XYZ file of C-alpha atoms in Angstrom:
376
model
C -17.317 37.199 0.291
C -13.899 38.645 -0.576
C -14.361 42.394 -2.629
C -12.117 41.608 -6.256
C -9.163 42.660 -6.940
C -9.075 45.377 -9.796
C -7.946 42.941 -12.173
C -10.902 41.639 -13.160
C -13.623 43.754 -14.849
C -16.874 44.571 -12.582
C -18.661 42.422 -14.886
C -17.386 39.017 -14.188
C -15.419 39.859 -11.184
C -17.173 37.344 -8.725
C -17.224 33.824 -10.011
C -20.456 32.585 -11.514
C -22.039 29.167 -10.804
C -22.410 25.963 -12.032
C -25.343 23.943 -12.148
C -24.557 20.107 -12.996
C -27.756 18.114 -13.464
C -28.778 14.449 -13.966
C -25.182 14.416 -16.264
C -23.380 11.426 -17.781
C -21.217 10.552 -20.330
C -21.001 7.148 -21.915
C -17.702 5.426 -24.277
C -18.621 2.928 -26.223
C -21.735 1.540 -24.025
C -19.576 2.100 -20.651
C -20.566 5.106 -18.045
C -17.750 6.801 -17.166
C -19.766 9.552 -15.187
C -23.748 9.336 -14.952
C -26.288 10.386 -13.000
C -24.156 13.477 -11.494
C -26.569 15.857 -9.710
C -24.454 19.029 -7.912
C -24.980 22.780 -8.218
C -21.406 24.498 -6.961
C -22.164 28.005 -5.869
C -20.507 31.683 -7.129
C -17.722 32.346 -5.780
C -17.573 28.461 -4.056
C -14.232 26.791 -3.747
C -15.511 23.133 -4.575
C -13.631 19.907 -5.256
C -14.221 16.376 -6.187
C -12.574 14.026 -4.156
C -12.258 10.361 -5.841
C -9.380 7.290 -6.170
C -7.648 7.021 -9.832
C -10.633 6.272 -12.520
C -14.032 7.059 -10.505
C -14.499 10.194 -13.113
C -13.351 13.014 -11.846
C -11.334 14.067 -14.535
C -13.930 12.819 -17.347
C -16.731 15.074 -15.142
C -14.181 18.278 -15.423
C -14.052 18.038 -18.935
C -17.687 17.980 -19.382
C -17.970 21.087 -17.216
C -15.122 22.782 -19.226
C -16.355 21.975 -22.821
C -13.663 19.194 -24.229
C -16.117 16.869 -23.813
C -20.448 17.163 -24.540
C -22.415 14.868 -22.522
C -24.558 11.778 -23.055
C -27.527 12.565 -21.540
C -28.254 16.013 -18.581
C -27.144 19.525 -18.869
C -24.508 21.523 -17.968
C -25.358 24.762 -17.228
C -23.102 28.091 -16.274
C -24.843 31.102 -14.540
C -27.919 29.325 -15.869
C -26.971 29.282 -19.555
C -26.794 25.365 -21.192
C -23.137 24.987 -22.276
C -24.312 22.357 -24.840
C -22.693 22.916 -28.089
C -20.824 25.921 -26.713
C -16.814 24.939 -27.135
C -14.215 25.410 -24.630
C -12.736 28.757 -26.098
C -16.290 30.452 -25.906
C -17.023 29.471 -22.485
C -16.005 31.647 -19.482
C -13.712 29.249 -17.578
C -10.552 28.007 -17.571
C -8.700 24.860 -16.606
C -5.530 24.249 -15.562
C -3.996 20.093 -16.713
C -1.984 18.718 -14.248
C 1.183 18.766 -16.186
C 0.293 22.509 -15.921
C 1.575 23.274 -19.771
C 3.930 25.775 -19.538
C 5.317 27.498 -22.980
C 9.067 26.242 -22.279
C 10.169 28.595 -24.707
C 8.229 32.172 -23.129
C 9.055 34.008 -20.646
C 7.108 34.476 -17.016
C 5.678 37.103 -18.624
C 4.851 35.818 -22.199
C 3.630 32.562 -20.806
C 0.796 34.645 -18.122
C -0.008 36.934 -21.162
C -0.508 34.906 -23.807
C -4.443 34.449 -23.597
C -4.478 38.327 -23.555
C -2.269 38.307 -26.806
C -4.894 35.965 -28.443
C -8.041 38.090 -27.477
C -6.021 40.874 -29.073
C -5.094 43.065 -25.865
C -3.006 46.351 -25.678
C 1.045 45.565 -24.668
C 0.562 48.293 -22.325
C -2.702 46.654 -20.825
C -1.183 43.272 -21.457
C 1.676 44.298 -19.439
C -0.439 46.094 -16.358
C -1.849 43.199 -15.585
C 0.855 40.333 -15.622
C 3.061 43.422 -12.826
C -0.734 42.654 -11.234
C -0.782 38.857 -11.590
C 2.710 38.241 -10.488
C 1.575 40.590 -7.212
C -0.946 38.378 -6.821
C 0.957 35.065 -7.310
C 3.253 36.535 -5.191
C 5.911 36.598 -8.237
C 6.960 40.048 -8.200
C 9.801 40.882 -10.204
C 9.846 37.431 -12.301
C 8.528 38.298 -15.315
C 11.638 37.581 -17.282
C 12.706 34.222 -16.016
C 12.328 31.256 -18.456
C 9.871 28.469 -16.953
C 13.361 26.059 -16.690
C 13.918 28.689 -14.011
C 11.632 28.654 -12.047
C 10.901 25.749 -9.158
C 8.099 23.353 -8.915
C 5.784 25.931 -7.220
C 6.520 28.783 -9.139
C 5.473 26.819 -12.114
C 2.244 26.375 -10.301
C 2.090 29.917 -9.883
C 2.446 30.965 -13.376
C -0.016 28.543 -14.471
C -2.511 30.106 -12.196
C -1.896 33.450 -12.725
C -2.030 33.007 -16.660
C -5.253 31.048 -15.834
C -6.477 34.083 -13.722
C -5.632 36.692 -17.191
C -8.275 36.490 -19.022
C -10.531 36.972 -16.405
C -12.359 33.193 -15.690
C -15.559 33.062 -14.086
C -14.620 29.614 -13.394
C -11.082 27.853 -12.691
C -10.397 24.288 -13.083
C -7.305 22.335 -11.567
C -6.980 19.116 -12.405
C -4.930 17.497 -9.409
C -2.219 20.383 -10.371
C -0.211 19.915 -6.450
C 0.699 16.038 -7.778
C 3.954 16.430 -8.512
C 5.034 18.462 -5.992
C 7.200 16.984 -2.368
C 4.632 16.861 0.947
C 6.167 20.764 2.274
C 5.265 22.680 -1.277
C 2.096 20.994 -1.593
C 1.196 22.470 2.403
C 2.326 25.806 1.386
C 0.406 25.523 -2.061
C -2.633 24.497 -0.925
C -2.613 27.915 1.643
C -1.436 29.590 -1.267
C -4.708 28.301 -3.891
C -7.429 29.020 -1.123
C -5.771 32.706 -0.472
C -5.858 32.802 -3.484
C -8.951 32.194 -4.650
C -10.958 34.256 -1.986
C -8.782 37.605 -3.029
C -10.446 36.988 -6.434
C -13.842 35.488 -5.610
C -13.828 32.966 -8.646
C -15.465 29.783 -8.817
C -12.561 27.087 -8.231
C -13.818 23.884 -9.504
C -10.696 21.722 -8.093
C -10.345 17.706 -8.732
C -7.991 15.211 -6.405
C -7.383 12.338 -5.283
C -5.366 13.511 -2.609
C -8.263 13.924 1.100
C -5.672 16.376 3.034
C -6.060 18.652 -0.195
C -9.820 18.498 -0.451
C -10.572 18.534 3.142
C -8.076 21.637 4.094
C -9.521 24.022 0.975
C -12.786 23.097 0.035
C -16.014 25.072 1.169
C -17.541 21.505 -0.279
C -16.817 17.987 -1.220
C -18.533 15.753 -3.695
C -16.934 12.109 -3.304
C -16.891 10.061 -6.256
C -16.934 6.095 -7.080
C -17.621 4.345 -9.746
C -18.652 7.718 -11.885
C -20.924 8.686 -9.211
C -21.409 11.263 -6.386
C -20.959 9.313 -3.127
C -21.658 12.265 -0.565
C -21.841 15.911 -1.060
C -20.504 18.239 2.398
C -18.672 20.041 3.816
C -15.607 19.064 4.742
C -16.524 18.429 8.362
C -19.570 17.001 7.554
C -17.546 14.544 4.943
C -15.137 13.838 7.740
C -17.763 13.459 10.214
C -20.608 11.563 9.636
C -19.179 9.419 6.337
C -22.928 8.419 4.554
C -21.501 4.966 2.816
C -18.471 2.539 4.286
C -16.793 3.402 0.842
C -16.243 7.383 2.110
C -15.736 6.391 5.345
C -12.956 4.175 4.411
C -11.107 6.307 1.643
C -11.515 9.733 3.815
C -9.065 9.578 6.056
C -8.165 6.450 8.247
C -10.640 3.984 10.081
C -10.919 1.495 11.971
C -13.931 -1.161 10.706
C -16.280 -3.225 13.158
C -18.353 -5.770 11.307
C -21.167 -7.502 13.190
C -25.663 -6.837 13.961
C -27.457 -3.998 15.602
C -28.307 -5.854 18.865
C -30.347 -2.677 20.672
C -31.352 0.616 19.713
C -32.036 3.455 22.040
C -32.939 6.703 20.383
C -29.740 7.960 18.642
C -27.721 5.120 19.682
C -27.327 1.539 18.982
C -25.807 -1.544 20.284
C -23.217 -3.613 17.567
C -22.664 -7.452 18.433
C -19.149 -6.684 16.463
C -16.263 -9.306 16.420
C -14.795 -7.645 19.342
C -17.700 -7.898 21.711
C -20.686 -5.768 21.859
C -19.683 -1.917 21.574
C -22.095 1.005 21.908
C -22.624 3.351 18.547
C -24.076 6.738 17.252
C -26.839 5.736 14.534
C -27.577 8.037 12.750
C -29.090 6.513 9.477
C -31.392 4.474 11.759
C -30.355 0.562 11.423
C -32.654 -1.424 12.775
C -32.246 -4.732 15.108
C -30.859 -7.459 12.838
C -29.986 -5.166 10.613
C -26.172 -5.992 9.683
C -23.714 -3.132 10.145
C -20.394 -2.218 9.966
C -19.036 0.608 12.300
C -15.968 3.028 11.536
C -13.797 4.325 14.703
C -10.964 6.795 14.010
C -7.687 6.059 15.202
C -7.675 9.249 16.642
C -10.673 9.007 18.810
C -9.390 6.242 20.891
C -8.214 7.039 24.030
C -5.334 4.575 25.802
C -5.341 3.621 29.488
C -7.750 6.413 30.627
C -8.675 4.984 34.248
C -9.942 8.316 34.815
C -12.262 8.909 32.692
C -13.504 5.393 31.527
C -15.946 5.246 28.763
C -18.890 2.695 27.736
C -16.753 1.084 25.285
C -13.808 -0.262 26.584
C -11.142 -3.078 25.222
C -8.802 -5.017 26.534
C -5.864 -5.294 24.452
C -2.365 -6.003 23.376
C 0.369 -3.948 22.016
C 1.586 -5.187 18.954
C 4.130 -2.585 17.152
C 3.782 1.409 17.480
C 6.284 3.958 15.688
C 6.832 7.588 16.772
C 5.698 10.174 14.337
C 6.511 13.554 16.034
C 3.611 14.762 16.793
C 1.498 11.536 17.053
C 2.296 7.755 18.771
C 0.543 5.410 16.660
C 0.012 2.291 17.832
C -1.658 -1.382 16.561
C -3.374 -3.096 19.069
C -4.708 -6.231 19.442
C -8.366 -7.608 20.576
C -8.128 -10.844 22.680
C -10.016 -12.271 19.699
C -7.119 -11.104 17.189
C -9.094 -7.917 16.299
C -6.349 -5.666 15.364
C -6.842 -1.424 15.676
C -5.028 1.217 14.875
C -4.319 4.069 17.803
C -3.294 7.599 17.228
C -2.007 9.575 20.278
C -1.035 12.771 20.527
C 2.908 13.325 21.934
C 2.499 14.934 24.914
C 6.184 15.113 25.673
C 5.246 12.776 27.921
C 7.571 9.685 27.828
C 4.804 6.369 27.478
C 5.794 2.685 28.472
C 4.909 1.336 25.455
C 6.606 -2.129 25.034
C 5.515 -5.151 22.537
C 3.008 -7.388 23.936
C 2.520 -4.893 26.601
C -1.069 -5.019 28.227
C -3.317 -2.385 27.883
C -6.900 -0.954 27.433
C -8.490 1.511 25.149
C -11.651 3.278 24.855
C -13.790 5.306 23.359
C -16.948 6.848 23.132
C -19.863 6.075 21.611
C -20.113 9.411 19.684
C -16.932 8.343 17.766
C -18.296 4.906 16.965
C -20.349 5.958 13.872
C -22.589 2.527 12.485
C -23.191 2.528 9.156
C -25.352 -0.071 7.255
C -23.690 -3.048 5.473
C -24.714 -3.346 1.811
C -22.375 -5.974 1.340
C -23.570 -8.249 3.554
C -27.473 -7.473 3.565
C -29.203 -10.916 3.515
C -25.985 -13.176 4.466
């Protein structure tokens, strides 16, 4: 755990934990979120990841106090938050549109919450200066909001939220309006600020890269529920459902039935032929399954190190992407597969309709139950 910065008082210098206990909210008979059970640790960077409409922003509003749960509890630092409004919780929320005051200077924006709390001007100025240093904007206090770049506005919003010394900082897709390079830079900055302050961050995003690069843990949401909860590595490498496997990262899908099982592996009779894969959820022979294979896990014409799984294909198309080369190949049974290769700098003979062999290790071929086809 990082040491707290001097801008935070000792009593709340570390983040507080948030317990969401079987929580849900209903609007006119429709459950926007339901049966949410998760404990967010003190000082953790936790992300709720999911597509639009999955309930993640509604869940954030429950934690912040703008909505009351229809069932279950929200507890912060062990205290039930029912009936406690957002202004009485030791939390801050950064909205997607940032909601900065355009007629105020940067310093006035950052110090606004402190002024409302009747903090003296001397103390306000001291804390504002320290926060400007924290977000790497020293000397920018007299600027107006419209004089700032998109990334600088993000930093001001973060500083303003931190000024009131929250134990929990919630961020609702704050980077969505930025261009790619600025988003990448701000991801690193947000993570650094979180580690420096020790404040608990709860982050909402539909961007899987944001969640994977910044978070200690991720809750992947779909249709108002958490599909999977775990570290970024677990979410990416061992998704527990077809939805998570499809939503987080790019994947090739193979449908079929489990033919045989051998310990932790199984043979899938797929539309591309028999293929060996990892079977962590202990599917049994005869069960319908869907297997997932990352494009970067596939080797191309690797004759010196043949793998258990090999498929003869033809190149449909390919594209040069700088660090990577992405190909779409087609098997003899017309199954299209995406392959992603590292750019080693050597020239490759890539021509449309050229015959190639792709291969992949069974450990990278993940079998999951195909619930939609059970009973078929």
